[in-house]
Amino acid sequence: MNLDLLFNVAKETGNENYKNIAVRHAMTTMRNHFRPDYTCWHVVSYNNDGTVEKRQTFQGKNDDSSWARGQAWAVYGYTSCYRETKDTTFLNFATKIADMIMERVTTEDAIPYWDYDAPVTAETPRDASAASVTASAFIELSTMASDGKKYLNYAERILKSLSSDAYLAKVGDNQGFIIMHSTGSLPNGSEIDTPLNYADYYYLEALKRFMDLKDINY
């Protein structure tokens, strides 16, 4: 997800080493962070020789679960890797993750629970930040993939949910934030059913991308 920093530095300085490092990192992550079903672990710890020491998911239900925001970071990151490299390896990987997300998120409003494998009860918190990141990624992905319309349609569905009274705060409420009902780190008892700045950021980015794509102005 953070590789855009390296890609941008490469463009600003003309030093391709930064881009090369980003590409190598993305390839290594593709190889070691993902399961056969294209869900991903949160953290991979490496030994000094580059072999994997262990795989963990600190902010998800357990090490082998699919933490919702982690899956969103994944589709966003590999979509941006394709944008910067035009290597179809990244595009193909991003679409596989996107298809997994659409299959695994079974909520009626397309806003995922905080972890795809969390037991679902009336009290299970959602993660609107994961939805915001996913929506923004899917809009960009829709302009790249051959069957992009399904990703745009899914992103529009998310945006409609986030823009409804269920998630969009009234002015002056929600501690001044825009989006309600995000989850930071439930296992650590931190930021549960609360606003998060990156939920707002990627919601606004998704809206802008959607407006630009549809040539909408206000």
GROMACS .gro file of C-alpha atoms in nm:
model
  218
    1MET     CA    1   0.000   0.000   0.000
    2ASN     CA    2   0.287   0.239   0.074
    3LEU     CA    3   0.477   0.174  -0.248
    4ASP     CA    4   0.327   0.485  -0.412
    5LEU     CA    5   0.580   0.676  -0.201
    6LEU     CA    6   0.867   0.499  -0.375
    7PHE     CA    7   0.710   0.527  -0.719
    8ASN     CA    8   0.661   0.900  -0.671
    9VAL     CA    9   1.016   0.954  -0.546
   10ALA     CA   10   1.145   0.772  -0.855
   11LYS     CA   11   0.947   1.007  -1.078
   12GLU     CA   12   1.048   1.321  -0.888
   13THR     CA   13   1.421   1.237  -0.876
   14GLY     CA   14   1.462   1.035  -1.195
   15ASN     CA   15   1.626   0.764  -0.985
   16GLU     CA   16   1.484   0.431  -1.102
   17ASN     CA   17   1.630   0.251  -0.800
   18TYR     CA   18   1.328   0.358  -0.594
   19LYS     CA   19   1.089   0.210  -0.850
   20ASN     CA   20   1.294  -0.109  -0.873
   21ILE     CA   21   1.281  -0.151  -0.496
   22ALA     CA   22   0.904  -0.100  -0.500
   23VAL     CA   23   0.858  -0.361  -0.772
   24ARG     CA   24   1.077  -0.614  -0.590
   25HIS     CA   25   0.886  -0.551  -0.268
   26ALA     CA   26   0.552  -0.598  -0.446
   27MET     CA   27   0.668  -0.925  -0.601
   28THR     CA   28   0.800  -1.054  -0.267
   29THR     CA   29   0.475  -0.962  -0.096
   30MET     CA   30   0.275  -1.133  -0.371
   31ARG     CA   31   0.478  -1.448  -0.317
   32ASN     CA   32   0.472  -1.461   0.063
   33HIS     CA   33   0.173  -1.267   0.195
   34PHE     CA   34  -0.109  -1.440   0.009
   35ARG     CA   35  -0.297  -1.766   0.045
   36PRO     CA   36  -0.421  -1.974  -0.251
   37ASP     CA   37  -0.764  -1.804  -0.228
   38TYR     CA   38  -0.598  -1.456  -0.258
   39THR     CA   39  -0.671  -1.353   0.100
   40CYS     CA   40  -0.366  -1.218   0.279
   41TRP     CA   41  -0.191  -1.218   0.612
   42HIS     CA   42  -0.137  -0.884   0.785
   43VAL     CA   43   0.232  -0.922   0.874
   44VAL     CA   44   0.508  -1.148   0.744
   45SER     CA   45   0.828  -1.163   0.948
   46TYR     CA   46   1.144  -1.249   0.754
   47ASN     CA   47   1.469  -1.409   0.861
   48ASN     CA   48   1.798  -1.239   0.771
   49ASP     CA   49   1.839  -1.468   0.470
   50GLY     CA   50   1.502  -1.361   0.326
   51THR     CA   51   1.311  -1.677   0.417
   52VAL     CA   52   0.980  -1.643   0.599
   53GLU     CA   53   0.998  -1.672   0.977
   54LYS     CA   54   0.623  -1.646   1.049
   55ARG     CA   55   0.295  -1.506   0.921
   56GLN     CA   56   0.056  -1.319   1.150
   57THR     CA   57  -0.255  -1.099   1.149
   58PHE     CA   58  -0.236  -0.860   1.442
   59GLN     CA   59  -0.549  -0.654   1.374
   60GLY     CA   60  -0.766  -0.944   1.254
   61LYS     CA   61  -0.952  -1.221   1.432
   62ASN     CA   62  -0.653  -1.457   1.428
   63ASP     CA   63  -0.340  -1.524   1.226
   64ASP     CA   64  -0.526  -1.726   0.961
   65SER     CA   65  -0.829  -1.501   0.926
   66SER     CA   66  -0.893  -1.238   0.660
   67TRP     CA   67  -0.877  -0.896   0.821
   68ALA     CA   68  -1.108  -0.672   0.618
   69ARG     CA   69  -0.887  -0.366   0.583
   70GLY     CA   70  -0.588  -0.582   0.495
   71GLN     CA   71  -0.775  -0.720   0.196
   72ALA     CA   72  -0.866  -0.363   0.095
   73TRP     CA   73  -0.504  -0.247   0.121
   74ALA     CA   74  -0.408  -0.542  -0.101
   75VAL     CA   75  -0.641  -0.465  -0.392
   76TYR     CA   76  -0.555  -0.096  -0.372
   77GLY     CA   77  -0.181  -0.158  -0.361
   78TYR     CA   78  -0.166  -0.395  -0.657
   79THR     CA   79  -0.394  -0.172  -0.862
   80SER     CA   80  -0.152   0.117  -0.809
   81CYS     CA   81   0.144  -0.112  -0.888
   82TYR     CA   82  -0.010  -0.182  -1.227
   83ARG     CA   83  -0.073   0.189  -1.283
   84GLU     CA   84   0.295   0.266  -1.222
   85THR     CA   85   0.453  -0.029  -1.405
   86LYS     CA   86   0.198  -0.148  -1.666
   87ASP     CA   87   0.307  -0.500  -1.570
   88THR     CA   88   0.000  -0.718  -1.620
   89THR     CA   89   0.122  -0.948  -1.342
   90PHE     CA   90   0.000  -0.682  -1.099
   91LEU     CA   91  -0.327  -0.621  -1.284
   92ASN     CA   92  -0.409  -0.992  -1.289
   93PHE     CA   93  -0.330  -1.018  -0.919
   94ALA     CA   94  -0.542  -0.713  -0.833
   95THR     CA   95  -0.842  -0.857  -1.017
   96LYS     CA   96  -0.805  -1.189  -0.835
   97ILE     CA   97  -0.809  -1.005  -0.500
   98ALA     CA   98  -1.104  -0.793  -0.612
   99ASP     CA   99  -1.303  -1.101  -0.714
  100MET     CA  100  -1.226  -1.259  -0.377
  101ILE     CA  101  -1.353  -0.948  -0.195
  102MET     CA  102  -1.681  -0.948  -0.386
  103GLU     CA  103  -1.727  -1.315  -0.305
  104ARG     CA  104  -1.634  -1.293   0.063
  105VAL     CA  105  -1.820  -0.976   0.162
  106THR     CA  106  -2.177  -1.101   0.207
  107THR     CA  107  -2.337  -0.804   0.384
  108GLU     CA  108  -2.639  -0.653   0.212
  109ASP     CA  109  -2.483  -0.307   0.199
  110ALA     CA  110  -2.134  -0.427   0.089
  111ILE     CA  111  -1.973  -0.276   0.402
  112PRO     CA  112  -1.766  -0.561   0.547
  113TYR     CA  113  -1.748  -0.678   0.902
  114TRP     CA  114  -1.411  -0.598   1.061
  115ASP     CA  115  -1.283  -0.945   0.967
  116TYR     CA  116  -1.425  -1.172   0.697
  117ASP     CA  117  -1.402  -1.466   0.938
  118ALA     CA  118  -1.549  -1.294   1.243
  119PRO     CA  119  -1.858  -1.459   1.397
  120VAL     CA  120  -2.156  -1.250   1.289
  121THR     CA  121  -2.392  -1.127   1.557
  122ALA     CA  122  -2.594  -0.808   1.598
  123GLU     CA  123  -2.292  -0.661   1.779
  124THR     CA  124  -2.023  -0.752   1.525
  125PRO     CA  125  -1.868  -0.420   1.415
  126ARG     CA  126  -1.828  -0.317   1.053
  127ASP     CA  127  -1.523  -0.149   0.906
  128ALA     CA  128  -1.631   0.138   0.687
  129SER     CA  129  -1.265   0.229   0.632
  130ALA     CA  130  -1.210  -0.104   0.455
  131ALA     CA  131  -1.511  -0.026   0.237
  132SER     CA  132  -1.378   0.321   0.150
  133VAL     CA  133  -1.038   0.185   0.048
  134THR     CA  134  -1.202  -0.089  -0.157
  135ALA     CA  135  -1.435   0.152  -0.335
  136SER     CA  136  -1.150   0.381  -0.437
  137ALA     CA  137  -0.938   0.088  -0.557
  138PHE     CA  138  -1.225  -0.067  -0.752
  139ILE     CA  139  -1.298   0.258  -0.935
  140GLU     CA  140  -0.939   0.280  -1.056
  141LEU     CA  141  -0.931  -0.092  -1.132
  142SER     CA  142  -1.247  -0.056  -1.341
  143THR     CA  143  -1.054   0.162  -1.586
  144MET     CA  144  -0.785  -0.105  -1.629
  145ALA     CA  145  -0.953  -0.445  -1.624
  146SER     CA  146  -1.120  -0.590  -1.933
  147ASP     CA  147  -1.436  -0.659  -1.731
  148GLY     CA  148  -1.406  -0.336  -1.536
  149LYS     CA  149  -1.777  -0.257  -1.526
  150LYS     CA  150  -1.839  -0.510  -1.248
  151TYR     CA  151  -1.580  -0.337  -1.029
  152LEU     CA  152  -1.729   0.004  -1.097
  153ASN     CA  153  -2.077  -0.123  -1.016
  154TYR     CA  154  -1.953  -0.272  -0.688
  155ALA     CA  155  -1.773   0.051  -0.597
  156GLU     CA  156  -2.089   0.250  -0.668
  157ARG     CA  157  -2.281   0.016  -0.440
  158ILE     CA  158  -2.030   0.079  -0.161
  159LEU     CA  159  -2.042   0.455  -0.213
  160LYS     CA  160  -2.421   0.457  -0.196
  161SER     CA  161  -2.404   0.272   0.136
  162LEU     CA  162  -2.135   0.500   0.278
  163SER     CA  163  -2.335   0.803   0.164
  164SER     CA  164  -2.650   0.683   0.340
  165ASP     CA  165  -2.765   0.786   0.687
  166ALA     CA  166  -2.628   0.457   0.820
  167TYR     CA  167  -2.266   0.565   0.765
  168LEU     CA  168  -2.255   0.933   0.668
  169ALA     CA  169  -2.245   1.153   0.976
  170LYS     CA  170  -2.451   1.466   1.013
  171VAL     CA  171  -2.252   1.790   1.015
  172GLY     CA  172  -2.122   1.857   1.364
  173ASP     CA  173  -2.157   1.497   1.482
  174ASN     CA  174  -1.909   1.207   1.480
  175GLN     CA  175  -1.630   1.422   1.631
  176GLY     CA  176  -1.617   1.618   1.305
  177PHE     CA  177  -1.542   1.314   1.089
  178ILE     CA  178  -1.744   1.224   0.778
  179ILE     CA  179  -1.781   0.845   0.797
  180MET     CA  180  -1.908   0.645   1.095
  181HIS     CA  181  -1.856   0.281   1.197
  182SER     CA  182  -1.493   0.196   1.129
  183THR     CA  183  -1.278  -0.046   1.328
  184GLY     CA  184  -0.910   0.009   1.394
  185SER     CA  185  -0.786  -0.289   1.595
  186LEU     CA  186  -1.057  -0.488   1.769
  187PRO     CA  187  -0.825  -0.755   1.917
  188ASN     CA  188  -0.631  -0.479   2.093
  189GLY     CA  189  -0.945  -0.300   2.208
  190SER     CA  190  -0.855   0.006   2.002
  191GLU     CA  191  -1.078   0.222   1.778
  192ILE     CA  192  -1.389   0.003   1.773
  193ASP     CA  193  -1.697   0.135   1.592
  194THR     CA  194  -1.547   0.479   1.559
  195PRO     CA  195  -1.444   0.734   1.295
  196LEU     CA  196  -1.100   0.693   1.136
  197ASN     CA  197  -0.918   0.953   0.927
  198TYR     CA  198  -0.836   0.708   0.649
  199ALA     CA  199  -1.203   0.611   0.617
  200ASP     CA  200  -1.273   0.975   0.536
  201TYR     CA  201  -0.970   1.012   0.310
  202TYR     CA  202  -1.044   0.716   0.086
  203TYR     CA  203  -1.417   0.793   0.082
  204LEU     CA  204  -1.337   1.139  -0.055
  205GLU     CA  205  -1.082   0.995  -0.297
  206ALA     CA  206  -1.338   0.742  -0.418
  207LEU     CA  207  -1.598   1.016  -0.468
  208LYS     CA  208  -1.350   1.224  -0.667
  209ARG     CA  209  -1.247   0.929  -0.881
  210PHE     CA  210  -1.613   0.845  -0.945
  211MET     CA  211  -1.697   1.205  -1.033
  212ASP     CA  212  -1.398   1.233  -1.267
  213LEU     CA  213  -1.488   0.906  -1.436
  214LYS     CA  214  -1.850   1.010  -1.485
  215ASP     CA  215  -1.761   1.372  -1.565
  216ILE     CA  216  -1.972   1.498  -1.275
  217ASN     CA  217  -1.929   1.854  -1.148
  218TYR     CA  218  -2.104   2.050  -0.875
   0.00000   0.00000   0.00000
